Coordinates of C-alpha atoms and ligand atoms in Angstrom, one line a residue:
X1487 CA 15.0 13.7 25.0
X1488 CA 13.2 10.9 24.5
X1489 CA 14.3 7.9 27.4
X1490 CA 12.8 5.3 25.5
X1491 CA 15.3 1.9 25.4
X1492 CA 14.0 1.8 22.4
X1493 CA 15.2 4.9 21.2
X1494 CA 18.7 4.7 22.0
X1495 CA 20.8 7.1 19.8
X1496 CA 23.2 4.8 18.1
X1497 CA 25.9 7.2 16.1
X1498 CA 27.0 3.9 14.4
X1499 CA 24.2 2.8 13.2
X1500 CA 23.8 2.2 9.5
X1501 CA 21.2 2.2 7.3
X1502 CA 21.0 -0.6 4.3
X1503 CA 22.4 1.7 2.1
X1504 CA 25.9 2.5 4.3
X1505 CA 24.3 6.3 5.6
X1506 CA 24.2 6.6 8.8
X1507 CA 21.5 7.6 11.0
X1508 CA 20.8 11.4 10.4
X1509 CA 18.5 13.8 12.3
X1510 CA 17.4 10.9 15.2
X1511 CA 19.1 9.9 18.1
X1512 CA 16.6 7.2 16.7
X1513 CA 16.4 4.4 15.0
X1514 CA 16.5 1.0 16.8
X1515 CA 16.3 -2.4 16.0
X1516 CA 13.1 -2.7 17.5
X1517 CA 13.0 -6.1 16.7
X1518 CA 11.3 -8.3 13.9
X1519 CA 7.9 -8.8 14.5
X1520 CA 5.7 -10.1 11.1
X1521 CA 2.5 -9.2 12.5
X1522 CA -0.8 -8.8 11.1
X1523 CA -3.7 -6.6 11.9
X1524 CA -6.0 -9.2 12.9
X1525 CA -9.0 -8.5 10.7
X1526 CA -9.5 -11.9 10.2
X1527 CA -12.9 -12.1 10.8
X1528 CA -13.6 -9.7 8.2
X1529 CA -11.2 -11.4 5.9
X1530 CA -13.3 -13.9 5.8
X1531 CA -16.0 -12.2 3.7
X1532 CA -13.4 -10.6 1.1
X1533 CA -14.6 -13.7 -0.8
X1534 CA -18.3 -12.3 -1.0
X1535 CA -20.0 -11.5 -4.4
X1536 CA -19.8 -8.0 -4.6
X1537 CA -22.1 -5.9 -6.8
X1538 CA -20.5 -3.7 -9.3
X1539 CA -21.3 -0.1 -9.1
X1540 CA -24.9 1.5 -10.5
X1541 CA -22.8 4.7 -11.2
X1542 CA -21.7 4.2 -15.1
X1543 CA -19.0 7.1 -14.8
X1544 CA -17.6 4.9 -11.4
X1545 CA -17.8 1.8 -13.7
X1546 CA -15.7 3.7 -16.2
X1547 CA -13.5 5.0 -13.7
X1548 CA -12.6 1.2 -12.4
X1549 CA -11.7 0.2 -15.7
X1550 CA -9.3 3.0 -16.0
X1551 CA -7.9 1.8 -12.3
X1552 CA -7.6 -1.9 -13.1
X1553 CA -5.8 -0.4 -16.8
X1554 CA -3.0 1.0 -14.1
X1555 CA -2.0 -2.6 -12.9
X1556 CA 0.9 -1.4 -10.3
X1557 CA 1.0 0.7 -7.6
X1558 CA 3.3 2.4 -4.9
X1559 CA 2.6 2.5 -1.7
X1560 CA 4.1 4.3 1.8
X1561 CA 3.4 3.9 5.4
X1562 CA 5.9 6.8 6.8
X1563 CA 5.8 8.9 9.8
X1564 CA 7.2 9.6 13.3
X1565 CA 6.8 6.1 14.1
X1566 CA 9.3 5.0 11.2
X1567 CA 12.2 6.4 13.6
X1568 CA 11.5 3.8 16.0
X1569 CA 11.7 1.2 12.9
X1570 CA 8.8 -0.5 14.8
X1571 CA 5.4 -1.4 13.6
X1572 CA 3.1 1.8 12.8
X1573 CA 0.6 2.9 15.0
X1574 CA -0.3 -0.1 16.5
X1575 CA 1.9 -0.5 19.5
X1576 CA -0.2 2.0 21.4
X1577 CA -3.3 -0.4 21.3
X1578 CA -2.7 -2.7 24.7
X1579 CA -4.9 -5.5 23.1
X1580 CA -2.8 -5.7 20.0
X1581 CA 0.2 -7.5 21.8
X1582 CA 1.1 -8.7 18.3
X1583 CA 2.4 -5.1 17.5
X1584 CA 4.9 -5.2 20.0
X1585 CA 8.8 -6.4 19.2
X1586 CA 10.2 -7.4 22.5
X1587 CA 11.8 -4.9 23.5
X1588 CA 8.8 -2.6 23.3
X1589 CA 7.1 -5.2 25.3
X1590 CA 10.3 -5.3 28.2
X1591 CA 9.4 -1.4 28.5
X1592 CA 6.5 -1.5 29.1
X1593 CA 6.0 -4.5 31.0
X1594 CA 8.7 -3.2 33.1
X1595 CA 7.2 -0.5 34.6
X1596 CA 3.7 -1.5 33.4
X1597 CA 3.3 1.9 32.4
X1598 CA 1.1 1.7 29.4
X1599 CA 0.9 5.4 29.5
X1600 CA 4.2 6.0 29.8
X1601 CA 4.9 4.5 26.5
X1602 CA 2.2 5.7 25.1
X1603 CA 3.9 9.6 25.9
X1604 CA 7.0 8.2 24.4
X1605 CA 5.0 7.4 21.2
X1606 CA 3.2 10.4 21.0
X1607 CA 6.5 12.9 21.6
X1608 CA 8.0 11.1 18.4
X1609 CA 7.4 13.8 16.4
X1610 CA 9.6 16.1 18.2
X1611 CA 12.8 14.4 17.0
X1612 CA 11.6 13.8 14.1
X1613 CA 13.3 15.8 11.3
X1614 CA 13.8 13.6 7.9
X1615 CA 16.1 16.2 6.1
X1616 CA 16.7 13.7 2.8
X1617 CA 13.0 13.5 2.0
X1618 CA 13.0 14.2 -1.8
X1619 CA 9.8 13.7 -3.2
X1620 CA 11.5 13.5 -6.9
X1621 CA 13.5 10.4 -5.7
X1622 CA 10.6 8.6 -4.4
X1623 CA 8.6 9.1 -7.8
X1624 CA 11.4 8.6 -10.0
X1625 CA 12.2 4.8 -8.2
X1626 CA 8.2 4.4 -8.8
X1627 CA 8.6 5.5 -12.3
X1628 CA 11.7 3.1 -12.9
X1629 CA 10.0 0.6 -11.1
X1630 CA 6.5 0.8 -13.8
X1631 CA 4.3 1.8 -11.5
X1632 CA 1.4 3.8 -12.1
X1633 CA -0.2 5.2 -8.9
X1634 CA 0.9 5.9 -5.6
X1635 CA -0.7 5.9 -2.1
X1636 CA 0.5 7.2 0.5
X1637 CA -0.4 7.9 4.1
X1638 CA -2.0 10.9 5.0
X1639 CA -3.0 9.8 8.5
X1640 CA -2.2 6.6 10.5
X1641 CA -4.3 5.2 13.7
X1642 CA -2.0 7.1 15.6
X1643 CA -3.6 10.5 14.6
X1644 CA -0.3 11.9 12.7
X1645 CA -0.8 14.0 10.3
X1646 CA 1.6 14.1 7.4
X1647 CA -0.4 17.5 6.1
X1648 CA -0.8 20.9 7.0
X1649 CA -4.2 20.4 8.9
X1650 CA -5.8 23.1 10.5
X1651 CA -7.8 21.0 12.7
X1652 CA -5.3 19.4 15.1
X1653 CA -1.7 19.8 16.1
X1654 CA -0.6 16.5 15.7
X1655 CA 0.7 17.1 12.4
X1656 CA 3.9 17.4 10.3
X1657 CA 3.9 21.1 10.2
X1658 CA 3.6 22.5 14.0
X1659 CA 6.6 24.6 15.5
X1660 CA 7.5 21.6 17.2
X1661 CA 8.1 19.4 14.6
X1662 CA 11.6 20.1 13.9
X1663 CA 10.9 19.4 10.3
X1664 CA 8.5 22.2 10.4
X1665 CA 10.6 24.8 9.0
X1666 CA 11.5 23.0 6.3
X1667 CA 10.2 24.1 2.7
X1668 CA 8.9 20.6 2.2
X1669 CA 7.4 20.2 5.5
X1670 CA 3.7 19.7 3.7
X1671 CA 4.5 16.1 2.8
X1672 CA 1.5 15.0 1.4
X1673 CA 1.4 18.0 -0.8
X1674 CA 5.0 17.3 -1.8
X1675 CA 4.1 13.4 -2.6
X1676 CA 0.7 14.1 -4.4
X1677 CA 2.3 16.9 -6.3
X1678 CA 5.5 15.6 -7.5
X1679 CA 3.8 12.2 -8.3
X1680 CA 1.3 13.6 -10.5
X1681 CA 3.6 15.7 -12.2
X1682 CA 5.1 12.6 -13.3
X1683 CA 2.1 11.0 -14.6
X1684 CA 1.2 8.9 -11.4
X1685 CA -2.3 8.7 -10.3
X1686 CA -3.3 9.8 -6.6
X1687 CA -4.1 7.7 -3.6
X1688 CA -5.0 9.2 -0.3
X1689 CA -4.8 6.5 2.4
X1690 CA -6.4 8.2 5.6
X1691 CA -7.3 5.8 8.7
X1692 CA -10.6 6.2 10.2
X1693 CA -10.3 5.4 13.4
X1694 CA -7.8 8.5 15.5
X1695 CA -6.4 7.3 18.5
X1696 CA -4.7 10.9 19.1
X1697 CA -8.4 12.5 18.7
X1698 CA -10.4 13.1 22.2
X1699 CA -13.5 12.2 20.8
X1700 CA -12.2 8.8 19.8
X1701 CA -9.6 7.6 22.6
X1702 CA -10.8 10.0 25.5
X1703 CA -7.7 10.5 27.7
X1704 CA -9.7 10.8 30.5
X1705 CA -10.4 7.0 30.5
X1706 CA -8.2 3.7 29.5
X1707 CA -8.4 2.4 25.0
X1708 CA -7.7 -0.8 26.2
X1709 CA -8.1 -1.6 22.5
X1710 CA -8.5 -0.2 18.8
X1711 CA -12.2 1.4 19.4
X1712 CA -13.6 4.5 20.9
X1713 CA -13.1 3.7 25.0
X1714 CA -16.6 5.7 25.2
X1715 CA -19.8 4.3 24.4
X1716 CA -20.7 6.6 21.0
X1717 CA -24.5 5.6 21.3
X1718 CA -24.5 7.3 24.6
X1719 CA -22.3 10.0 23.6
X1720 CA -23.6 11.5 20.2
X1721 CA -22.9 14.9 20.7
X1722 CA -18.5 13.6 21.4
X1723 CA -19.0 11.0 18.6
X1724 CA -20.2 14.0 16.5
X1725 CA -17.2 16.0 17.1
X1726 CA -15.3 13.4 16.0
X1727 CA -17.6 12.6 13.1
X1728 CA -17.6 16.4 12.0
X1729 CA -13.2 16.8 12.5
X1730 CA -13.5 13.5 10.1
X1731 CA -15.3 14.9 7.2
X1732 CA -13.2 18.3 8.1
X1733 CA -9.4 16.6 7.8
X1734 CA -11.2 14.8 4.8
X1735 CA -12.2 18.2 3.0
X1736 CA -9.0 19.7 3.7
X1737 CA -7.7 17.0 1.7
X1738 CA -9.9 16.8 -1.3
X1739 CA -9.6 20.9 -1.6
X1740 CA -5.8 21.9 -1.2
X1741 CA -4.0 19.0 -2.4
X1742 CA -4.7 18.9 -6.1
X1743 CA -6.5 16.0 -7.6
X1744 CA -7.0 12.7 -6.0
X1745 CA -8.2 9.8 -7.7
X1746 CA -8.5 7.3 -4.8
X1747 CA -9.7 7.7 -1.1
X1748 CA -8.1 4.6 0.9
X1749 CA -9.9 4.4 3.9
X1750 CA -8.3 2.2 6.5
X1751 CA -9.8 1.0 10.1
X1752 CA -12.5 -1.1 9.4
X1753 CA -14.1 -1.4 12.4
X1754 CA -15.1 2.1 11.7
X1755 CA -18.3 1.4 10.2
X1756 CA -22.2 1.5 11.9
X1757 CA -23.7 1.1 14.5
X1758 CA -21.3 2.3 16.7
X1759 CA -19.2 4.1 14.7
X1760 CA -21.5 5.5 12.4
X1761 CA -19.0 7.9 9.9
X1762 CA -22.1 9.3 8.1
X1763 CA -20.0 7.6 4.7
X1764 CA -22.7 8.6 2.3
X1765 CA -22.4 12.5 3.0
X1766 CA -18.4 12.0 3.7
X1767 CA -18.3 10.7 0.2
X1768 CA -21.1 12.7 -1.5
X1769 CA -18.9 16.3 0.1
X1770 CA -15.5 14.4 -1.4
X1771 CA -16.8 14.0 -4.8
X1772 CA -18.4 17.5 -4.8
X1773 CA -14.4 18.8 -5.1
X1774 CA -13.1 15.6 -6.5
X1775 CA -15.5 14.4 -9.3
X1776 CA -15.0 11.2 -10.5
X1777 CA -12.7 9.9 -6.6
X1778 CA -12.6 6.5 -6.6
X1779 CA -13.2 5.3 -2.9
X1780 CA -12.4 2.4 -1.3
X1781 CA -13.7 1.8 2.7
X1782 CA -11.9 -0.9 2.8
X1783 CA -13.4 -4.0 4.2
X1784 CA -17.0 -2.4 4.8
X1785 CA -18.1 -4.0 1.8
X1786 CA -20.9 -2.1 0.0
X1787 CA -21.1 0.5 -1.6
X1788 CA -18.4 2.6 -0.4
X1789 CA -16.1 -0.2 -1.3
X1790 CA -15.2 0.6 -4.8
X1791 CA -13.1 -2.0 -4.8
X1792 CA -11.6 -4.5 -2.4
X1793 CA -7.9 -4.9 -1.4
X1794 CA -7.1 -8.4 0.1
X1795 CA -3.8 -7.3 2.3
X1796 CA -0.9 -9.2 2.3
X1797 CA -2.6 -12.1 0.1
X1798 CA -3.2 -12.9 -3.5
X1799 CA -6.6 -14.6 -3.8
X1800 CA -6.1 -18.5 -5.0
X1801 CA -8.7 -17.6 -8.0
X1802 CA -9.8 -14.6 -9.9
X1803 CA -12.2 -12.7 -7.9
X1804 CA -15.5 -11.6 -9.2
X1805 CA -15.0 -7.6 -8.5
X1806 CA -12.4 -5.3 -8.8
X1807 CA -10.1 -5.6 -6.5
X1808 CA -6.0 -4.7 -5.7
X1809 CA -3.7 -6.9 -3.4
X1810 CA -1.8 -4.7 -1.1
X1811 CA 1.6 -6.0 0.4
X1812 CA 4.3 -5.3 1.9
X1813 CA 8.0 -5.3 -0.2
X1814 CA 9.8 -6.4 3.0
X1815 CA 8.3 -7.7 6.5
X1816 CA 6.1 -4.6 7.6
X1817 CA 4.4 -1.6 6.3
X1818 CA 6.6 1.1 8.2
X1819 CA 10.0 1.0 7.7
X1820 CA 11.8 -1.9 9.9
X1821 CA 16.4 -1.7 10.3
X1822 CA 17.6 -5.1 8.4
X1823 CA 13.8 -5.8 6.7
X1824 CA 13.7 -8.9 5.0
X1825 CA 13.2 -7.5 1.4
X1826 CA 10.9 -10.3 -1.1
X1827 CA 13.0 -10.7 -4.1
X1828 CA 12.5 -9.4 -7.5
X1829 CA 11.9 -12.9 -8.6
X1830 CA 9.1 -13.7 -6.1
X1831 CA 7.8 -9.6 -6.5
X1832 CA 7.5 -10.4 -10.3
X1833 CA 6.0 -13.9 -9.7
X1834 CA 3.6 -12.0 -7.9
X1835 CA 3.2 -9.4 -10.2
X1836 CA 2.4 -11.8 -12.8
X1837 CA 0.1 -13.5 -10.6
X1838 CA -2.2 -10.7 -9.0
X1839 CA -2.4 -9.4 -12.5
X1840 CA -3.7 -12.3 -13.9
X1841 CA -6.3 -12.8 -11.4
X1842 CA -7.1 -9.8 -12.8
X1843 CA -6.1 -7.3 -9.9
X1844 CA -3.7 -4.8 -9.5
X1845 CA -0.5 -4.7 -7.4
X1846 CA 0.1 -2.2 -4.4
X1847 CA 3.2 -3.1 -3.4
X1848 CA 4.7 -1.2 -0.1
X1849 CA 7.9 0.2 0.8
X1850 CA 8.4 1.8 4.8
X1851 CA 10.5 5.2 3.7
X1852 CA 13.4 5.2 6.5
X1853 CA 13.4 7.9 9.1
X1854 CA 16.0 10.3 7.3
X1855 CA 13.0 10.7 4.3
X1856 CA 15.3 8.0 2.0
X1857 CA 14.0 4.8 0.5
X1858 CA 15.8 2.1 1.4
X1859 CA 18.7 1.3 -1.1
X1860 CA 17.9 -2.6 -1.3
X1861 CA 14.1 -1.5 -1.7
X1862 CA 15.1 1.1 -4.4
X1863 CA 17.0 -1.5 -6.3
X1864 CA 14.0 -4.1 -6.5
X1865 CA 12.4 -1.8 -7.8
X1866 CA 14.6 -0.9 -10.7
X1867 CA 14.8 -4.9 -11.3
X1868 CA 11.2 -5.2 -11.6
X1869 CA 11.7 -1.7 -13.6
X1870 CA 13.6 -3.8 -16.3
X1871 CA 11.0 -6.7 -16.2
X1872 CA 8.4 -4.2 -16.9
X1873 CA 9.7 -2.4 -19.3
X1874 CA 10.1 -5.5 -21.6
X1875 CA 7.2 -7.2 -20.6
X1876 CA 4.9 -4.6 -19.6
X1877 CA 2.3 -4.8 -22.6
X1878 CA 1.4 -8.1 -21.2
X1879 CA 0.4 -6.1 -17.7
X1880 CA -0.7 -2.8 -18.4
X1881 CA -4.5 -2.4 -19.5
X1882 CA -5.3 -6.3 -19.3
X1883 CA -8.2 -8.0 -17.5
X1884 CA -8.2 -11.7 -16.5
X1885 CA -9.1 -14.7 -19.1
X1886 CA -10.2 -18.2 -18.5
X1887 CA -8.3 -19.9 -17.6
X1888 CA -6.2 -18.0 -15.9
X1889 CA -3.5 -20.0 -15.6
X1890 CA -2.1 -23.5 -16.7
X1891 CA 0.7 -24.7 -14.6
X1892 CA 3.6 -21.8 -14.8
X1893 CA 2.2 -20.3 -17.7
X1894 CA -0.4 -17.3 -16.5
X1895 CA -2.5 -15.0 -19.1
X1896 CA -3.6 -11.9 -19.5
X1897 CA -5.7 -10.2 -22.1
X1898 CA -6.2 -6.9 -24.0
X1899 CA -9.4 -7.3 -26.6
X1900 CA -8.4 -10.5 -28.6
X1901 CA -4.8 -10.2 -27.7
X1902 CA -3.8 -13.0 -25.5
X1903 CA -0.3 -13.4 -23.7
X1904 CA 0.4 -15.9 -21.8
X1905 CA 3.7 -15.3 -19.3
X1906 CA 5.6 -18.3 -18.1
X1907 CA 7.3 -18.0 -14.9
X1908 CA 10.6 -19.1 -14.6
X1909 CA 11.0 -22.5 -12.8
X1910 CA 13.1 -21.4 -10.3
X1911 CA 15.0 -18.0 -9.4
X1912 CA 17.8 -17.9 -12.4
X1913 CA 16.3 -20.2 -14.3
X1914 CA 16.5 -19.8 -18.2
X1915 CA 14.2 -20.4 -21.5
X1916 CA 13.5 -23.8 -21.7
X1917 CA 13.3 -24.7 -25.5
X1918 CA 9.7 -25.5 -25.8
X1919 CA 6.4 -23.9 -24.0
X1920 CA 3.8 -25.4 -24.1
X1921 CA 0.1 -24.6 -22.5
X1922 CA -3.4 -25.9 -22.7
X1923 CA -6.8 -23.8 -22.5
X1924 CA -6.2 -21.3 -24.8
X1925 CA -4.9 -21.4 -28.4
X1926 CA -3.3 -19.2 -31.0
X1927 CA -5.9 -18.6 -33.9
X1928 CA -5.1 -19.8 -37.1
X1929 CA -2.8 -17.9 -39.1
X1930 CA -1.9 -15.4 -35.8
X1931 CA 2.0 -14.4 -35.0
X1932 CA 3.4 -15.9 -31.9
X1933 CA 5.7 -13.2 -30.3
X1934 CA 7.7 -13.0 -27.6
X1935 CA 8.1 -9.4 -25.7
X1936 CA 11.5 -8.0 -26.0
X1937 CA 12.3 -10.3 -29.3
X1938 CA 11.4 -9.0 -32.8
X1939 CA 10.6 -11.9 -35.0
X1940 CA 7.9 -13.9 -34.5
X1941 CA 8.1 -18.2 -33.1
X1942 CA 7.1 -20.9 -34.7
X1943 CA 4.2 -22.9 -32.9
X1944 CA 1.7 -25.6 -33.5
X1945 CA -1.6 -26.3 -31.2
X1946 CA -2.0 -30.2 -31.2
X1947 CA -5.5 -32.1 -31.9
X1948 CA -5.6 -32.2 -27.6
X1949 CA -5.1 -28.4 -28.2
X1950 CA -2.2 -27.8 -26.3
X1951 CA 0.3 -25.1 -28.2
X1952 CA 3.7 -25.5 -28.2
X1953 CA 6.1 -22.1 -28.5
X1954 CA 9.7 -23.0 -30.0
X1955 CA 12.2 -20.7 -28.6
X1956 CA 14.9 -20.1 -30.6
X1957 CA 18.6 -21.0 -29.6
X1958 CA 19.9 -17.3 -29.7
X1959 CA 16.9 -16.1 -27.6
X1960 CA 17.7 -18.6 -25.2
X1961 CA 21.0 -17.7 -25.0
X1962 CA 20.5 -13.7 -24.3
X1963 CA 16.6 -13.8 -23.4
X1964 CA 15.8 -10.3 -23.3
X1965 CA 14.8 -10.3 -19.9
X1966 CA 14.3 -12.7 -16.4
X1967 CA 12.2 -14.1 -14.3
X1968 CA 8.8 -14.7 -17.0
X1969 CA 8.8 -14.2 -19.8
X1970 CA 5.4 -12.8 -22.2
X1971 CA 4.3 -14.3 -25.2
X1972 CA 1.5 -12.4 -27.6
X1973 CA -0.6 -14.0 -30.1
X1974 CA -3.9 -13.4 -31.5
X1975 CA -7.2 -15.6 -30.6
X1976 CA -9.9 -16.1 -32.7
X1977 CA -13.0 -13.1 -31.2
Ligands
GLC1270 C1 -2.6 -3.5 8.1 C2 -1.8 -2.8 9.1 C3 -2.0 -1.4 8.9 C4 -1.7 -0.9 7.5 C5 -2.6 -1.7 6.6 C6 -2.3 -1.4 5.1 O1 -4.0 -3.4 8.4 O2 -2.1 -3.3 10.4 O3 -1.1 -0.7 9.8 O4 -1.9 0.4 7.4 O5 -2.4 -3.1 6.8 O6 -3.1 -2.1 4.3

């Protein structure tokens, strides 16, 4: 059994929903820690001009991405048991990853390697006998999203697929999930997803602090690099390059189609950790014409488009691009997270869209294979948003201005809507909109989404428009939080 303090088994624990903890002795309160990866330097540059691609059938394939506006994302493994942050606790440097009772343990004994053989024997305990794929794509669907990523393979080496090519995955004999008909997650996720019209992300980490030729045991990893020097070693970098491209294959051959490879760890990326991208890519697209890919933070053009994380940029970007956040505190599922509400997650819906992105909103499955209740119920309140409001989301680019005070746009050809977001959580229609920047043509219907007749308006010599909202759709607005307007402008 695993001594960890951290991994105390708890019988009366509960999880947000009122279950109790199933199949771990496991999951702890490893305290609240909002951490971030510490790319900053490279977040720095996500404001760069970025050249669109030369590729016309990549250029097509963006537009249909940025048509598919909202997007589900997972971070779920072994380390979800823990409820601490993913991966990153095994990297010494990143002290930012530990709660503080992970630190206690292993300041204690200042046995980083102790821990680190903790972390690594999570997968024997871990057995998550609710995982239902068809529950996870059906919140999704409720929820309006379109496409779903979800982690193949953290930093810490897991594999949430039936490789061949290490035993670090979710399918060896011990893995007491193993035996389990689902066992092949990823397969599970990609395939139930897609049968219900979702498009498929991959999200695979570059960097593999459970492979040899990246963290050699024989030697400290101090921090989140190779602890070798891979100029000196080509023949171990190699290996690791060559397992890379193989884990990579496996995926793009016996998982069905995948539309998007997410390609986390940054700091993978030449000189010194030289991935050999263009043939990676040029062997993914052999099986999977048409794969989006996205090394995220190389910049280039690998980058197919960027994905600011856990920030909305304060104007529309000049490239396609997706914010990626997180629904509660962290990525991986955390006991008592700190869920955003469905007011703020449609605010920044509304937002992100736009600024012409797309949304990749996270959700850390718990331990047992369940989505959190409280998560699973955002969801459905966005759901309801979305399904009244969702023309003004779905398929629309950014328009100058993007915004005028609360009242956002979007466009689709000469369709214009322009969204006002409530003042404040709860509030209701006010009686009059009014915006500047763009105007109604002459002669065009002003609608609201969700009412059936059409609103009487006027644009003023200054050319500000004014929107009259009826009494009775003030009084039973058809849905909360913002609310859409359509109306024609002139081509
Ligand atoms: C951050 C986290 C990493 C996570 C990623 C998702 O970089 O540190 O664990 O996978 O965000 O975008």
């Amino acid at each position: 059994m695993n001594d960890n303090p951290c991994v105390r088994p708890d019988p009366s624990r509960r999880f947000p929903d009122g279950s109790s903890v199933r199949s771990v002795r496991s999951v702890v309160l490893c305290a609240v820690l909002l951490g971030t990866a510490g790319w900053g330097t490279v977040r720095a540059a996500e404001t760069a001009a970025a050249e669109p691609p030369q590729e016309a059938w990549l250029r097509e394939r963006l537009e249909w991405f940025q048509d598919l506006k909202f997007g589900f994302m997972m971070h779920w493994a072994p380390y979800s048991q823990w409820g601490c942050i993913e991966s990153w606790p095994l990297v010494e440097a990143d002290k930012w990853a530990r709660p503080d009772d992970l630190k206690a343990w292993i300041d204690r004994d200042r046995d980083m390697a102790r821990f680190t053989r903790d972390y690594r024997a999570l997968p024997k305990t871990f057995d998550p006998v609710r995982f239902d794929p068809r529950a996870w794509a059906a919140a999704a669907k409720a929820a309006g999203m379109r496409y779903v990523v979800f982690t193949t393979k953290h930093h810490d080496g897991f594999c949430m697929y039936d490789t061949r090519l290490t035993d670090f995955r979710i399918t060896s004999p011990d893995v007491p999930f193993h035996s389990n008909a689902r066992s092949n997650v990823v397969k599970e996720v990609f395939d139930t997803f897609r049968a219900d019209g979702f498009a498929i992300g991959a999200y695979f980490s570059k960097a593999d602090w459970n492979s040899p030729d990246y963290w050699d045991p024989s030697a400290p990893s101090p921090n989140r690099n190779p602890n070798y020097d891979t100029l000196a070693n080509p023949e171990k970098w190699a290996r690791f390059v060559k397992f890379t491209h193989g884990q990579i294959e496996e995926l793009m051959t016996g998982y069905g189609p995948v539309d998007i490879l997410w390609l986390d760890a940054g700091q993978v990326r030449p000189p010194k950790q030289d991935l050999g991208m263009d043939d990676l890519v040029a062997m993914a697209r052999r099986h999977r014409p048409g794969l989006i890919v996205v090394d995220r933070t190389v910049h280039g053009r690998h980058e197919n488009y960027r994905t600011p994380e856990q920030q909305v940029p304060k104007e529309p970007p000049p490239y396609v691009w997706e914010t990626c956040m997180t629904m509660g505190d962290q990525w991986s599922f955390k006991p008592g997270d700190r869920y955003k509400s469905t007011h703020s997650l449609v605010g920044l819906l509304v937002d992100i869209v736009g600024k012409g992105g797309n949304f990749l909103l996270n959700v850390g499955p718990q331990p047992d294979g369940e989505l959190p209740a409280e998560a699973v119920s955002r969801m459905r309140e966005i759901g309801a948003w979305m399904a009244v409001s969702g023309g003004a989301i779905y398929g629309t680019r950014a328009v100058a201005p993007y915004k005028d005070g609360r009242v956002v746009f979007t466009r689709k050809g000469t369709t214009v809507h322009a969204i006002l977001l409530a003042s404040a959580e709860g509030a209701g229609l006010p009686e009059r909109i009014e915006f500047g920047g763009l105007r109604p043509a002459p002669g065009s219907e002003v609608r609201m989404l969700g009412v059936r007749d059409p609103m009487k308006w006027a644009t003023d010599a200054a050319g500000r428009t004014a929107i009259e909202v009826p009494a009775a759709v003030r009084a039973a607005p058809p849905c909360s939080h913002a609310w859409a307007f359509s109306f024609e402008v002139s081509p």
